[in-house]
Coordinates of C-alpha atoms and ligand atoms in Angstrom, one line a residue:
X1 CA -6.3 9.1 -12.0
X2 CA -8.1 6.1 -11.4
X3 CA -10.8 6.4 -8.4
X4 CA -9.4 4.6 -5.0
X5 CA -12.2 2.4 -3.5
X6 CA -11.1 3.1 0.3
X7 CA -11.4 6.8 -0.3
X8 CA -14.5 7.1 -3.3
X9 CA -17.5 8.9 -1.6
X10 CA -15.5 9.8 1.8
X11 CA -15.6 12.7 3.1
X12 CA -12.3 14.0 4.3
X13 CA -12.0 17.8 6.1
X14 CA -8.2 18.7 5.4
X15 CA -6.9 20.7 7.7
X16 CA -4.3 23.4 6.7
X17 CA -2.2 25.7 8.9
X18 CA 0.7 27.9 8.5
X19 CA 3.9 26.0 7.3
X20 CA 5.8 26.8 4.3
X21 CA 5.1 23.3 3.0
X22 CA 0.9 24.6 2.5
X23 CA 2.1 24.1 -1.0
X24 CA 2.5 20.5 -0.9
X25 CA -1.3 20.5 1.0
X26 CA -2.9 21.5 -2.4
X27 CA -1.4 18.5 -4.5
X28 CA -3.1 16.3 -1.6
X29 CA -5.9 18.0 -1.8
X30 CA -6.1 17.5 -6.0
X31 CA -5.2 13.5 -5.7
X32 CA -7.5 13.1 -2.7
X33 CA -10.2 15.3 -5.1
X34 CA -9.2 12.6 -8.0
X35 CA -9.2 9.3 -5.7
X36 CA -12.8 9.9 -5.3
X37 CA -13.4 12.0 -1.8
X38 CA -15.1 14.7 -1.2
X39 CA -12.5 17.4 0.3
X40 CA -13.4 20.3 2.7
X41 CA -10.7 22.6 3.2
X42 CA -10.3 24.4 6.4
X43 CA -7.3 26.7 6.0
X44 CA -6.0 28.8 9.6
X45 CA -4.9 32.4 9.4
X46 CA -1.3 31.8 8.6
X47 CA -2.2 29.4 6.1
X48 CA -3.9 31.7 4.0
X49 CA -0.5 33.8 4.5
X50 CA 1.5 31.2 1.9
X51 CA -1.1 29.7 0.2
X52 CA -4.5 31.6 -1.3
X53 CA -7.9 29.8 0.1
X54 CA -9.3 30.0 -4.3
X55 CA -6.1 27.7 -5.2
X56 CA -7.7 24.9 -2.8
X57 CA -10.9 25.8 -4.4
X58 CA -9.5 24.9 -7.6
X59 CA -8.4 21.5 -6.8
X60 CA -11.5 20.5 -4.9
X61 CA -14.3 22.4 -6.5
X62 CA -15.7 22.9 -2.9
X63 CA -15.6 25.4 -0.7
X64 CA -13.2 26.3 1.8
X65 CA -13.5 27.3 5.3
X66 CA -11.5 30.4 6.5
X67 CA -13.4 31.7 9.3
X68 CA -15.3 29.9 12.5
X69 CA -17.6 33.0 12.4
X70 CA -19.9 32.8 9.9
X71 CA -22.7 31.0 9.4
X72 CA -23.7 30.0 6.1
X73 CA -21.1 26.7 5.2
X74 CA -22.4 26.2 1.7
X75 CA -21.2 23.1 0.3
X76 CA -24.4 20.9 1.8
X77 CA -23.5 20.4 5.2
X78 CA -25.9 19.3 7.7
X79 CA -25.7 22.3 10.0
X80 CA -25.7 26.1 9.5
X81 CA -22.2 26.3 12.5
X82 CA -19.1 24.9 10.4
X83 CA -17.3 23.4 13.0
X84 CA -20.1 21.1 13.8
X85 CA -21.1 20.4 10.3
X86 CA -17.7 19.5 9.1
X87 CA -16.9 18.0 12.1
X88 CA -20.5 15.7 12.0
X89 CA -20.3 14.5 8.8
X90 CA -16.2 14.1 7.9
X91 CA -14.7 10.4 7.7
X92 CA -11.5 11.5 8.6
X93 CA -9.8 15.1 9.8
X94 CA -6.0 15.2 8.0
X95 CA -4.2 17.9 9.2
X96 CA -1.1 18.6 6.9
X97 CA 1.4 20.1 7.6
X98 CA 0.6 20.8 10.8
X99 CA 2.5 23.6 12.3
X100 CA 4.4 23.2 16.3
X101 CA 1.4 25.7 17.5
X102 CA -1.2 23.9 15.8
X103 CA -0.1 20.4 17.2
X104 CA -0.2 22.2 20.4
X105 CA -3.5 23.3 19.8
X106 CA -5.1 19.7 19.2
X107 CA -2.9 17.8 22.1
X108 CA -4.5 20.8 24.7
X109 CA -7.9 21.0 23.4
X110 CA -7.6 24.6 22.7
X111 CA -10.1 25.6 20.1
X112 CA -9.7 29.3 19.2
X113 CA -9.8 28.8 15.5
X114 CA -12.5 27.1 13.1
X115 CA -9.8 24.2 12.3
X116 CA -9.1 23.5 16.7
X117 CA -12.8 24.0 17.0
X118 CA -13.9 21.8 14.5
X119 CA -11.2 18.5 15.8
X120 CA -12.8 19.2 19.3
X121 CA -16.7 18.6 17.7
X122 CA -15.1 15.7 15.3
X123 CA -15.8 12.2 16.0
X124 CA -14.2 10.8 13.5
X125 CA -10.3 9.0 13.1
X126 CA -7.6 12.5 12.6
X127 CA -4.2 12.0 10.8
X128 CA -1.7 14.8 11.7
X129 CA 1.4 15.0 9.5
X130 CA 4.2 17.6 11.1
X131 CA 5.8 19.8 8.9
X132 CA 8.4 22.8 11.1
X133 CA 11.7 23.2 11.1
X134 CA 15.3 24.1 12.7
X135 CA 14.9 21.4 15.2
X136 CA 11.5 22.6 16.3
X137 CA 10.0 19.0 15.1
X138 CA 12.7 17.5 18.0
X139 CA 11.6 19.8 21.0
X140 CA 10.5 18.3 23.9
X141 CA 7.1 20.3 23.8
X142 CA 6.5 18.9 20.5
X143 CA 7.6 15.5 21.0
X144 CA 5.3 15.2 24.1
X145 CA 2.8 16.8 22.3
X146 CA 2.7 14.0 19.4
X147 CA 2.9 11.2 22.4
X148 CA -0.6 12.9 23.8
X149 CA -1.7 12.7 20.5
X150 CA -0.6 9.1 19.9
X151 CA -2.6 8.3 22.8
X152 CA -5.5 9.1 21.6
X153 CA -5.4 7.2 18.8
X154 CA -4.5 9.9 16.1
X155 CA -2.3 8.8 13.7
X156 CA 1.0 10.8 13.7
X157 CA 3.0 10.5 10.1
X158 CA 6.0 10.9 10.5
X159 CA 8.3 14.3 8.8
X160 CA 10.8 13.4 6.6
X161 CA 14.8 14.3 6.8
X162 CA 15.9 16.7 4.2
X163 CA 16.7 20.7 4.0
X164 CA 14.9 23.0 5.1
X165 CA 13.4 26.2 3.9
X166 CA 15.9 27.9 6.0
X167 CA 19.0 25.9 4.5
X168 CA 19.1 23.5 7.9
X169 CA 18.8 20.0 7.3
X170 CA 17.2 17.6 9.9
X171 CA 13.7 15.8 10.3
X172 CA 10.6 18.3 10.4
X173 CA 9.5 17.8 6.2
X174 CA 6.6 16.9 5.0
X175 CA 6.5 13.7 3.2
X176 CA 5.6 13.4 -0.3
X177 CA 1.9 12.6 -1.5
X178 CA 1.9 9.2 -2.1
X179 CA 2.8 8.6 1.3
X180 CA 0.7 11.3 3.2
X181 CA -2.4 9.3 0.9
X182 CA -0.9 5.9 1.7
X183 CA -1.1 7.1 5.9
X184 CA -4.8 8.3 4.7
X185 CA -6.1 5.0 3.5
X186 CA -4.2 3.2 6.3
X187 CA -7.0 5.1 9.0
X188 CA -9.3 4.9 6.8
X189 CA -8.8 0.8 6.4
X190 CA -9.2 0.2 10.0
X191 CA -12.0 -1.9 11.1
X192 CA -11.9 -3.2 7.8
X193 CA -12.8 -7.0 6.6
X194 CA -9.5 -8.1 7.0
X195 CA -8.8 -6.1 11.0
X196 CA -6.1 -7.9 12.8
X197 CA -5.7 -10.4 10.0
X198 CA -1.8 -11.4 9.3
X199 CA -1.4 -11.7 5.4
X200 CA 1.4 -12.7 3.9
X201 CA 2.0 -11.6 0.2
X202 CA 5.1 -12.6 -2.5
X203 CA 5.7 -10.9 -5.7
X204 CA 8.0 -9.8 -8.5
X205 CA 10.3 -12.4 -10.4
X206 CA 12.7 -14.3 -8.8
X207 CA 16.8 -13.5 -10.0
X208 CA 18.7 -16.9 -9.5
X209 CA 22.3 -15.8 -10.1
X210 CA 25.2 -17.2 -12.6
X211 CA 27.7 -15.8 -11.3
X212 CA 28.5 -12.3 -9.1
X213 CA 26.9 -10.0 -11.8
X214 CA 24.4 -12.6 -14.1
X215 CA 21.4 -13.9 -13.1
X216 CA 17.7 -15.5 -14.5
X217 CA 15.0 -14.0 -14.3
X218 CA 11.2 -13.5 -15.7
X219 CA 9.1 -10.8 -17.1
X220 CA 7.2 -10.3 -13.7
X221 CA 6.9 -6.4 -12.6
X222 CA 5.3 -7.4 -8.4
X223 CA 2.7 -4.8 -9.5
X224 CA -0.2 -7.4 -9.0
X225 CA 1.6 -8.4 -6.3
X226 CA 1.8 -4.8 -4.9
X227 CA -1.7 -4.2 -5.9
X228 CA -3.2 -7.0 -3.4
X229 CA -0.4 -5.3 -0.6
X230 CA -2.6 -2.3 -0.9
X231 CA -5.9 -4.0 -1.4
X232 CA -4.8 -5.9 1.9
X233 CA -3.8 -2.8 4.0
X234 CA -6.6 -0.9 2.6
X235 CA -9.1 -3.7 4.4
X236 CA -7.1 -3.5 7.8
X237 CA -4.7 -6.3 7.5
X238 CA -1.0 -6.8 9.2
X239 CA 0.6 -7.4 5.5
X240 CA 4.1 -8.9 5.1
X241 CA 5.0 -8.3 1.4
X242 CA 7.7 -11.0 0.7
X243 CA 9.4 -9.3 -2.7
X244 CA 11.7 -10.2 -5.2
X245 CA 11.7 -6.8 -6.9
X246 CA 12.9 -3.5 -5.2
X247 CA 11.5 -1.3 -7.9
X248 CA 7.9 -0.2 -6.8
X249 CA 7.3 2.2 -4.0
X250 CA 6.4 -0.4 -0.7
X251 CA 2.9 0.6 -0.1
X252 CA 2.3 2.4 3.6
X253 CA 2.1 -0.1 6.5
X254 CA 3.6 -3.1 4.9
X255 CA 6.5 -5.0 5.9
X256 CA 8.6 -5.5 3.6
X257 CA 10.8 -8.4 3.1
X258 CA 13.1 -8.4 0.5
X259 CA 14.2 -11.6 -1.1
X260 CA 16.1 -12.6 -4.8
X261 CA 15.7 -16.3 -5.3
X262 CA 13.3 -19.1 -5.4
X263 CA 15.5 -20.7 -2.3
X264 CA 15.1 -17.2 -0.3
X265 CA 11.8 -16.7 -1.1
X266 CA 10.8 -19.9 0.6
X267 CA 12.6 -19.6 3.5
X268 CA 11.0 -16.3 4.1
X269 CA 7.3 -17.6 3.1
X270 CA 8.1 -20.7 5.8
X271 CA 9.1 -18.4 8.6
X272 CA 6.4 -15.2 8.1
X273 CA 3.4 -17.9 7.3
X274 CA 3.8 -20.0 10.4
X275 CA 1.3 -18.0 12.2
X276 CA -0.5 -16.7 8.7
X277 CA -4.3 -16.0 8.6
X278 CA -3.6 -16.0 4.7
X279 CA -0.6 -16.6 2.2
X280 CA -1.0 -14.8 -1.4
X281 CA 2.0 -16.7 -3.8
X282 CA 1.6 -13.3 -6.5
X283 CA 5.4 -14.0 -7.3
X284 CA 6.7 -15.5 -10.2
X285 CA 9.2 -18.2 -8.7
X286 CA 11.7 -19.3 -11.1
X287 CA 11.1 -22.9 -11.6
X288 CA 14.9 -23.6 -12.8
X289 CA 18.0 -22.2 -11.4
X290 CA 21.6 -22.9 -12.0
X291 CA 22.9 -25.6 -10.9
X292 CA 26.2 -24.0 -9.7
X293 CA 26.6 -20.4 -8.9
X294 CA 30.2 -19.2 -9.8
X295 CA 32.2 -17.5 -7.8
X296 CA 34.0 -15.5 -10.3
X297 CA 32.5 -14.2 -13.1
X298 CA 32.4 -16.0 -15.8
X299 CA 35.1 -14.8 -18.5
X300 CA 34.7 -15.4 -22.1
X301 CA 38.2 -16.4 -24.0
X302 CA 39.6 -13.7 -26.2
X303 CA 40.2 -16.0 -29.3
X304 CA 37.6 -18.6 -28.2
X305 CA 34.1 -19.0 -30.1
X306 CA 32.8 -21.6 -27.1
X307 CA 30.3 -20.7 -24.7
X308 CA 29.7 -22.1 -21.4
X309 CA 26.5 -24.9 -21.0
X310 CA 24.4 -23.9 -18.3
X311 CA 23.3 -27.2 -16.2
X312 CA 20.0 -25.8 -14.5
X313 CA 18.3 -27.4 -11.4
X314 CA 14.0 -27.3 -10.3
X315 CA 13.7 -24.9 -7.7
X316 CA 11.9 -26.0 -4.5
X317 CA 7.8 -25.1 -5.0
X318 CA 6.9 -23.2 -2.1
X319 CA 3.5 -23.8 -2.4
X320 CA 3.9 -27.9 -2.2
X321 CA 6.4 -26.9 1.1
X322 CA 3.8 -24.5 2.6
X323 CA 0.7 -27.4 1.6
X324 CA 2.9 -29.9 4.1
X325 CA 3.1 -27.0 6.8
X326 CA -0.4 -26.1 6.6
X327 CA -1.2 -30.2 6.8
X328 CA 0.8 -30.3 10.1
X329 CA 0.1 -26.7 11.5
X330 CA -3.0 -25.2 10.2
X331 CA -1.8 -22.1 9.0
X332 CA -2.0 -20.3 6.8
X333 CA -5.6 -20.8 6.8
X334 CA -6.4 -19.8 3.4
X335 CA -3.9 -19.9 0.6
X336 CA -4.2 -18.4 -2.7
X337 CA -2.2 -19.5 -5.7
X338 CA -1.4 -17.7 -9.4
X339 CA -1.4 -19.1 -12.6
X340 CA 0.4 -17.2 -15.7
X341 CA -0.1 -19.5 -18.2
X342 CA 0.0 -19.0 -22.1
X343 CA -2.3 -21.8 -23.2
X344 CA -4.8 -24.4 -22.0
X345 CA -5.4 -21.4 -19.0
X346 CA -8.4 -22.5 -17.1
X347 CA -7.1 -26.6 -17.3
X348 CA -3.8 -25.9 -16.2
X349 CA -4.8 -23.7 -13.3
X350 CA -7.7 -26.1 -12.2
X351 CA -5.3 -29.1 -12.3
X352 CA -2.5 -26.5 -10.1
X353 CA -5.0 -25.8 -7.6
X354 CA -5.5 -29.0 -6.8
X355 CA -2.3 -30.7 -6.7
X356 CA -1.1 -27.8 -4.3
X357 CA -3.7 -27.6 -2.3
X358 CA -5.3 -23.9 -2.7
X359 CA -8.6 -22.5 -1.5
X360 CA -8.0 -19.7 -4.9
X361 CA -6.5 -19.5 -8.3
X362 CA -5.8 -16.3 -10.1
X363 CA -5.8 -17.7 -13.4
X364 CA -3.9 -15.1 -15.8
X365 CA -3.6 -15.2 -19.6
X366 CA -0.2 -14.2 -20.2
X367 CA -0.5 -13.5 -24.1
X368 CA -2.8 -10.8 -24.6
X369 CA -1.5 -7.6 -24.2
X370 CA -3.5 -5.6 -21.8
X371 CA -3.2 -8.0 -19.4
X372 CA -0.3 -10.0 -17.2
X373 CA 3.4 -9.1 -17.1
X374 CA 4.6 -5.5 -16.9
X375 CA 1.1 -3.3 -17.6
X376 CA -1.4 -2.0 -14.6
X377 CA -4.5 -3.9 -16.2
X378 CA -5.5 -7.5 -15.6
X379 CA -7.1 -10.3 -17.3
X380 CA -8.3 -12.8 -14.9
X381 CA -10.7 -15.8 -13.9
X382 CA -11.2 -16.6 -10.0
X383 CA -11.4 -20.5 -9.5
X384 CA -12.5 -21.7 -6.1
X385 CA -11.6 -25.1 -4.3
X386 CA -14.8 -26.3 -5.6
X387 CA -14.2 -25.5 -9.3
X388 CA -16.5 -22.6 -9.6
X389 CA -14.5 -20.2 -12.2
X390 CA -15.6 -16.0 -11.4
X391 CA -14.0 -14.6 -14.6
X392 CA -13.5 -10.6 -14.1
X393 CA -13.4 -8.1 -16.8
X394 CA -10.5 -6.4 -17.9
X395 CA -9.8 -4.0 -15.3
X396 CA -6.8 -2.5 -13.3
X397 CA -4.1 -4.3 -11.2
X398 CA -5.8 -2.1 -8.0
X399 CA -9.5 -3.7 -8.8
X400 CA -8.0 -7.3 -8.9
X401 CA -6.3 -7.1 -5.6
X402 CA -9.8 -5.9 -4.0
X403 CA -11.9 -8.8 -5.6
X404 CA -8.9 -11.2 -4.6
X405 CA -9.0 -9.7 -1.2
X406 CA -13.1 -10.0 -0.9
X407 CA -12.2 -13.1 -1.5
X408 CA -9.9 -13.8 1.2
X409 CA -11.9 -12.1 3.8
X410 CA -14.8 -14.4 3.0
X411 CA -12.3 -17.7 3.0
X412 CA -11.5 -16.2 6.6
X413 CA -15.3 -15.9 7.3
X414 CA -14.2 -12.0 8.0
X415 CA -16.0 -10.1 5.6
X416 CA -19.8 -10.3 8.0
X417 CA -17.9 -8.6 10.9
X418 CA -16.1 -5.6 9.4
X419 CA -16.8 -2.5 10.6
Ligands
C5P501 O1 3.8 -24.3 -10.8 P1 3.5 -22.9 -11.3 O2 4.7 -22.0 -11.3 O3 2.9 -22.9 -12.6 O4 2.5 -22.3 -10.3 C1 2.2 -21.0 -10.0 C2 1.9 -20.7 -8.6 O5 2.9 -21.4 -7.8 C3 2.1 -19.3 -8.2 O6 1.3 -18.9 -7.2 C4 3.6 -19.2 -7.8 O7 3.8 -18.1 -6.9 C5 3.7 -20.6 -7.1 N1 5.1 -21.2 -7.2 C6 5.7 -21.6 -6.1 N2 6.9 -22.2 -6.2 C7 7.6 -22.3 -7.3 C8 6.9 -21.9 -8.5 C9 5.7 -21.3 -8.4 O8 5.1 -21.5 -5.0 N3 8.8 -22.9 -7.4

């Protein structure tokens, strides 16, 4: 697993209490390991009842906190009482799951346990993800519980719906990994370059439909697109993702807007940008559709060889629509075109950022392999409004969002005042 910028060197103290879903702690505990952090485990007394403290050791290679009554930490902390030195140094406390008594146990300021003791000295932002089941998740108790936490500004992730341990079914499981990490990097991301920014992001291929079950389409996956969602959230943006594919998991915090064609895409792009700090046009917009969608489909004649012509028509170009709005509005304030091309790259991208008016091209060579439609890696060369061309090495989909985002935040003249 490739390392994840927003949480490479951070120091994370995962909390663990008693829930049958510990389990599911120790895979967050390996990605967040992977990502790049540095994970201290503090595991309560029921905790250690479903899960053993060495697995957690395992996965982080640190090691892990049982007991708020000894002494020596290990592990290079910068004091000899735990709760002080994990609580001193961490970036961020995750508690998950966290158990009904444990919650209680944060929102009261009880602290009879290394884990309460330790969020009582911790200064930094906590995530608590609720795990519990048979309807204890919907108690009032609990439920005012979460809205004194909430107050405070801890992030509460919401539990899933599914069955239970027990065999009930209701809302009280933990989510998956992907989305406890994508709740992670969301706390983590605040105060970021991009704070209270609104960016608006399209991606994936448009489908401009032939009939009820045909349509056109491209070879565009939205992962670049969904790379620079994340890259987006991770520096503390508001992101609208505007998407033409429903095929990749939506990245935690972003609203998602799904669209299918060219037509619907710029509707959406008009309304969501009027009050835009930033517009991202990652999608591959069909640039021909038919020029009448029938309403039947189309049948093909038994003993008939002929096959329908297909009149096509241009699609609108959002970016020349959204060049007239930001003439007679101002927003978005920065705009930030694409360019897939397959020859002539770096002319044809110059000459595209010009005629529509961007601050940024993403010029992308569509023919080599390791790069463009479909893969996770990306071949690209930055051009700015002024011509200068930032070519960046092969690298992942994740790593061009970021430097695309830099970007942005220093277009917005963001990127002095983060953090
Ligand atoms: O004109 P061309 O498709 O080559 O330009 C690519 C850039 O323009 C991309 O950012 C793409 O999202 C955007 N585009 C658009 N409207 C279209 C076609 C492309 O905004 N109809």
């Amino acid at each position: 697993m490739e390392h994840i910028t927003i949480l490479d060197d951070k120091r994370i103290i995962l909390g663990v209490t008693g829930s049958i879903a510990a389990y599911k702690a120790v895979d967050l505990a390996s990605k967040l390991t992977q990502a790049g952090a540095r994970v201290d485990v503090i595991m309560t007394g029921a905790a250690q009842r479903f899960v053993a403290p060495l697995t957690f050791q395992a996965v982080t290679g640190r090691p892990v906190y049982t007991s708020m009554w000894g002494t020596d930490t290990g592990g290079g902390l910068p004091t000899h009482i735990a709760h002080v030195g994990l609580g001193e140094g961490a970036d961020l406390l995750v508690v998950a799951p966290v158990t009904a008594n444990s919650l209680a146990k944060l929102a009261h300021g009880l602290a009879d346990d290394l884990l309460s003791v330790t969020a009582l000295a911790a200064r930094c932002p906590v995530v608590v993800a609720p795990a519990m089941d048979g309807g204890m998740y919907e108690h009032p108790t609990t439920q005012a519980n979460l809205a004194a936490l909430r107050e405070r500004g801890v992030t509460v992730i919401e539990p899933a719906r599914g069955r239970f341990a027990s065999g009930l079914v209701g809302r009280g499981r933990l989510p998956e990994t992907p989305v406890l990490l994508g709740h992670i990097r969301r706390a983590l991301g605040r105060g970021g370059s991009l704070e209270n920014m609104k960016v608006v992001i399209t991606a994936g291929g448009t489908r401009e439909p032939i009939d009820p079950v045909r349509y056109i389409t491209n070879r565009s996956s939205g992962k670049q697109g969904y790379a620079l969602a994340q890259a987006a959230l991770d520096a503390g943006a508001c992101v609208t993702l505007i998407s033409a594919t429903q095929q990749l998991p939506v990245p935690v915090g972003a609203v998602l807007v799904p669209v299918e064609s060219a037509e619907a895409m710029l509707d959406a792009v008009l309304t969501y940008s009027r009050d835009a700090d930033a517009l991202i046009m990652a999608a591959a917009v069909a640039d021909f559709r038919p020029a009448e969608i029938a309403q039947h489909k189309i049948k093909k004649a038994d003993q008939d060889d002929e096959a329908p012509t297909l009149a096509l028509r241009r699609t609108p170009d959002i970016l020349m629509a959204i060049k007239t709005q930001r003439a007679a509005t101002g927003h978005p304030r920065a705009v930030i075109g694409f360019a897939a091309e397959s020859h002539d790259l770096l002319e044809n991208a110059q000459a595209k950022l010009r005629r529509k008016g961007l601050d940024l091209i993403v010029a992308n060579d569509i023919t080599a392999p390791d790069a463009g439609f479909n893969v996770d890696t990306n071949r690209v060369v930055l051009i700015d409004a002024g011509g200068a061309q930032h070519p960046l090495d092969l690298t992942s989909k994740a790593r061009v969002g970021e430097a695309v985002i830099a970007r942005v935040a220093a277009l917005l003249g963001t990127e002095e005042e983060a953090r």
